[in-house]
Amino acid sequence: MKLNVSWVEIPSEVIPHTNRDSDGDLDVIAVGVAEAFEREGVSEVVEIDPGKVVMAGILTSRMVEDPFLYLDSKRWGGKYFSGDVSASLAEVMAFALLEAKFGVKLTEVLPMRHVKYLGFTPDGVVDAKLYPKLISFLGGKGALYINTRGTMRWSPSWIIRNLRRDLIQVEKVRYPDAYAMLMYLVRERGWRMMVGVVKP
């Protein structure tokens, strides 16, 4: 299957980290990234092995039996499935994308969604130094934290609201010298994965 991927870099220095920064600063960043996703469009099309999608469904934080049953359904996302299901499907596709593009082994992604309710962990973490393609893409070595969300329909307000939340969450563990990918799967846009890449 083909996944339409959009990459937008988010430099660490533009993200609020001190008491001198305001909530308004974070809103400006979230709006800017959402606008960049719209403006830049699809960066590349990545071929995803369907077998890897099935494996990712087994290995993610919340096991998704037969992901294609949900992924192909016209009732996917939003009010039809719970947030847990749509987020888990996004997690499946995010991990499959990491495997297809960077060679990240599915068994070497540490899923953390099951403790996300604690408020200080993203959905997963990868040791980037194990993967030369990932080192080249990121421009360095270190932990790569992954946060995923999924939705049926594209909505600027949805992406802005979740970018704001996800930046707060991921920066608790990423800052100052690790990396992060904020990954958003949108079903109605022909399998589009929008990825905000946070670098030190």
PDB file of N, CA and C in Angstrom, residues 29 35 37 50 87 102 105 113 115 118 121-122 143 146 148-149 152 166 173-174 190 193 200:
ATOM      1  N   ILE A  29       3.263  28.483  17.008  1.00  0.00           N
ATOM      2  CA  ILE A  29       4.014  27.356  16.448  1.00  0.00           C
ATOM      3  C   ILE A  29       3.054  26.328  15.854  1.00  0.00           C
ATOM      4  N   GLU A  35      -0.144  25.092   8.928  1.00  0.00           N
ATOM      5  CA  GLU A  35      -0.124  25.785   7.634  1.00  0.00           C
ATOM      6  C   GLU A  35       0.951  25.210   6.721  1.00  0.00           C
ATOM      7  N   PHE A  37       1.978  22.079   6.698  1.00  0.00           N
ATOM      8  CA  PHE A  37       1.447  20.814   6.172  1.00  0.00           C
ATOM      9  C   PHE A  37       0.579  21.072   4.939  1.00  0.00           C
ATOM     10  N   PRO A  50       2.183  -4.591   3.247  1.00  0.00           N
ATOM     11  CA  PRO A  50       0.996  -4.961   4.029  1.00  0.00           C
ATOM     12  C   PRO A  50       1.307  -5.932   5.168  1.00  0.00           C
ATOM     13  N   ALA A  87      -6.252   6.139  17.258  1.00  0.00           N
ATOM     14  CA  ALA A  87      -4.856   6.401  17.635  1.00  0.00           C
ATOM     15  C   ALA A  87      -3.999   5.158  17.448  1.00  0.00           C
ATOM     16  N   PHE A 102      13.161   3.885   7.027  1.00  0.00           N
ATOM     17  CA  PHE A 102      14.436   3.968   7.741  1.00  0.00           C
ATOM     18  C   PHE A 102      15.000   2.616   8.164  1.00  0.00           C
ATOM     19  N   LYS A 105      13.431  -1.718  12.891  1.00  0.00           N
ATOM     20  CA  LYS A 105      12.758  -2.991  13.147  1.00  0.00           C
ATOM     21  C   LYS A 105      11.563  -2.777  14.070  1.00  0.00           C
ATOM     22  N   ARG A 113       2.372   3.723  24.759  1.00  0.00           N
ATOM     23  CA  ARG A 113       1.022   4.273  24.842  1.00  0.00           C
ATOM     24  C   ARG A 113       0.270   3.786  26.081  1.00  0.00           C
ATOM     25  N   VAL A 115       1.181   3.642  29.010  1.00  0.00           N
ATOM     26  CA  VAL A 115       1.412   4.477  30.200  1.00  0.00           C
ATOM     27  C   VAL A 115       1.284   5.961  29.862  1.00  0.00           C
ATOM     28  N   LEU A 118      -0.206   8.810  32.135  1.00  0.00           N
ATOM     29  CA  LEU A 118       0.559   9.448  33.203  1.00  0.00           C
ATOM     30  C   LEU A 118       0.934  10.882  32.848  1.00  0.00           C
ATOM     31  N   THR A 121       4.720  10.701  28.780  1.00  0.00           N
ATOM     32  CA  THR A 121       5.336   9.837  27.770  1.00  0.00           C
ATOM     33  C   THR A 121       4.591   9.965  26.444  1.00  0.00           C
ATOM     34  N   PRO A 122       5.328   9.907  25.338  1.00  0.00           N
ATOM     35  CA  PRO A 122       4.684   9.829  24.031  1.00  0.00           C
ATOM     36  C   PRO A 122       4.280   8.386  23.740  1.00  0.00           C
ATOM     37  N   ALA A 143      17.865   9.525  21.152  1.00  0.00           N
ATOM     38  CA  ALA A 143      16.533   8.938  21.257  1.00  0.00           C
ATOM     39  C   ALA A 143      15.574   9.673  20.325  1.00  0.00           C
ATOM     40  N   ILE A 146       8.219   9.255  19.570  1.00  0.00           N
ATOM     41  CA  ILE A 146       7.177   9.221  18.548  1.00  0.00           C
ATOM     42  C   ILE A 146       5.822   9.443  19.205  1.00  0.00           C
ATOM     43  N   THR A 148       1.654   9.715  18.015  1.00  0.00           N
ATOM     44  CA  THR A 148       0.774   9.460  16.873  1.00  0.00           C
ATOM     45  C   THR A 148      -0.678   9.804  17.187  1.00  0.00           C
ATOM     46  N   ARG A 149      -1.378  10.240  16.147  1.00  0.00           N
ATOM     47  CA  ARG A 149      -2.827  10.452  16.231  1.00  0.00           C
ATOM     48  C   ARG A 149      -3.430  10.136  14.871  1.00  0.00           C
ATOM     49  N   MET A 152     -10.338  10.539  10.631  1.00  0.00           N
ATOM     50  CA  MET A 152     -10.937  10.264   9.323  1.00  0.00           C
ATOM     51  C   MET A 152     -10.856  11.495   8.430  1.00  0.00           C
ATOM     52  N   ASP A 166       0.548  17.805  21.767  1.00  0.00           N
ATOM     53  CA  ASP A 166       1.634  16.848  21.554  1.00  0.00           C
ATOM     54  C   ASP A 166       3.001  17.481  21.760  1.00  0.00           C
ATOM     55  N   VAL A 173      10.057  14.973  27.567  1.00  0.00           N
ATOM     56  CA  VAL A 173      11.094  13.937  27.526  1.00  0.00           C
ATOM     57  C   VAL A 173      12.146  14.207  26.453  1.00  0.00           C
ATOM     58  N   ARG A 174      11.811  14.943  25.408  1.00  0.00           N
ATOM     59  CA  ARG A 174      12.753  15.168  24.309  1.00  0.00           C
ATOM     60  C   ARG A 174      13.790  16.239  24.603  1.00  0.00           C
ATOM     61  N   GLY A 190      -6.388  10.132   1.193  1.00  0.00           N
ATOM     62  CA  GLY A 190      -5.689   9.093   0.450  1.00  0.00           C
ATOM     63  C   GLY A 190      -4.508   8.530   1.206  1.00  0.00           C
ATOM     64  N   MET A 193       0.116  10.735   5.838  1.00  0.00           N
ATOM     65  CA  MET A 193       0.756  10.828   7.149  1.00  0.00           C
ATOM     66  C   MET A 193       1.519  12.146   7.191  1.00  0.00           C
ATOM     67  N   PRO A 200      16.959  18.954  17.890  1.00  0.00           N
ATOM     68  CA  PRO A 200      17.605  19.831  18.884  1.00  0.00           C
ATOM     69  C   PRO A 200      18.155  21.107  18.243  1.00  0.00           C
TER      70      PRO A 200
END
